[in-house]
């Protein structure tokens, strides 16, 4: 409807090809919308409000764009048009992103991507493209690259040259930014690719999915893991006696379940969701920095970030190391762990250290602290009828020198790979 009047700038954001022409076209759509009889099919109202919203977004009128796109999204949801829900949700995510509202944009993109994956596979590439550009702007370059690479594979399969070109342009920009980040990291910070390369090496030799293999796998890992963990600022500690107020944990568990249901997104085989008021109240009332310091000896600031994590039956988290941005210390607190009585095995948080594999069966109120950037960690598969709800907090060391990792061990050479089963 307005496609011919919209292009992309150097930052890959939508802008007018001719501002005056787009303003005129949006005004004409407004006139048509105002002239619609009350008994008009809501589908026409939905289409008009969507395109007016897109036009206003391109013109920089963010508040009006968000209002109109929200109206269009509500009409799509009200009529059960899930395909339009995905498309308009992505547009509304763009409108919030362009206006600087990153948190709302993130929730909208994740919701649209989840709906596309489950109900409209033909829209997955569009959802991946929008989400990838959002992640790029937010600085999550590795995730942005992964989303865009998946989008590119899908678009090549569609044999749509225009869509392929659009995704290739986005990937080129992400790869340029990754190169710039790695160049700036050469002075001491951890290059982004370092964590991904270590994760790939670990996953080529062992898997959290099959604990029965660990004794066989470990000799192939021992030397490399010893070198890696020697740099840890925090060694894993399973804490069972913190006596956190049960009512605060229960409120967080309830908030987490609602957040995952409403805005959760799949990441590395598990559900993630943004924390809310309950988690913020918990962090304000409990001196979590003191908990970390007492148990590890590392003096840290109060948590600077947090995320809810949910696992369902059959899900697991394979071994990996985190990017350094989450912090020098991580604290994972169990909010809920439902399991069937008499189950032969329950899911555990697991680490690889110099002595082998350390499993932590976290009950409600239990937590574990560790250095996620330098400690291989994961979660074993959930058994039938099992579910786990966690919250993960990230902490910064008070000593600025500990925030800069230097002389890190190189990723081992790729030799014989043991393929996960």
Coordinates of N, CA, C and O in Angstrom, one line a residue, residues 312-315 338 340 343-347 380-387:
X312 N 10.6 -27.1 30.5 CA 9.5 -28.0 30.5 C 10.0 -29.4 30.2 O 11.2 -29.6 29.9
X313 N 9.1 -30.4 30.3 CA 9.5 -31.8 30.1 C 10.2 -31.9 28.8 O 9.8 -31.5 27.8
X314 N 11.4 -32.6 28.9 CA 12.2 -32.9 27.7 C 13.2 -31.8 27.4 O 14.1 -32.1 26.6
X315 N 13.1 -30.6 27.9 CA 14.0 -29.6 27.5 C 15.3 -29.8 28.3 O 15.3 -30.3 29.4
X338 N 8.9 -28.8 40.0 CA 7.9 -29.8 40.1 C 8.4 -31.1 39.5 O 9.0 -31.1 38.4
X340 N 7.7 -35.7 39.5 CA 6.8 -36.8 39.9 C 7.5 -37.6 41.0 O 8.7 -37.8 41.0
X343 N 10.3 -40.5 40.5 CA 11.0 -40.4 39.1 C 12.4 -40.9 39.2 O 13.1 -40.6 40.2
X344 N 12.8 -41.7 38.3 CA 14.2 -42.3 38.3 C 15.3 -41.3 38.3 O 16.4 -41.5 38.8
X345 N 15.0 -40.1 37.7 CA 16.1 -39.1 37.6 C 15.4 -37.7 37.5 O 14.4 -37.6 36.8
X346 N 16.0 -36.7 38.1 CA 15.5 -35.4 38.0 C 16.5 -34.5 37.3 O 17.7 -34.8 37.3
X347 N 16.1 -33.4 36.7 CA 17.0 -32.5 36.0 C 17.8 -31.7 37.0 O 17.3 -31.3 38.1
X380 N 20.6 -30.8 32.7 CA 20.2 -32.1 32.1 C 18.7 -32.2 31.8 O 17.9 -31.4 32.2
X381 N 18.3 -33.1 30.9 CA 16.9 -33.1 30.4 C 15.9 -33.3 31.5 O 16.2 -34.0 32.5
X382 N 14.8 -32.7 31.4 CA 13.7 -32.8 32.3 C 12.9 -34.1 32.0 O 12.6 -34.4 30.9
X383 N 12.6 -34.8 33.1 CA 11.8 -36.1 32.9 C 10.4 -35.8 32.7 O 9.9 -34.7 32.9
X384 N 9.6 -36.9 32.3 CA 8.1 -36.7 32.2 C 7.5 -36.1 33.5 O 7.8 -36.6 34.6
X385 N 6.7 -35.1 33.3 CA 6.0 -34.5 34.4 C 6.8 -33.5 35.2 O 6.3 -32.9 36.2
X386 N 8.0 -33.2 34.7 CA 8.9 -32.3 35.5 C 8.9 -30.9 34.9 O 8.8 -30.7 33.7
X387 N 9.0 -29.9 35.7 CA 9.2 -28.5 35.2 C 10.1 -27.8 36.2 O 10.1 -28.1 37.4

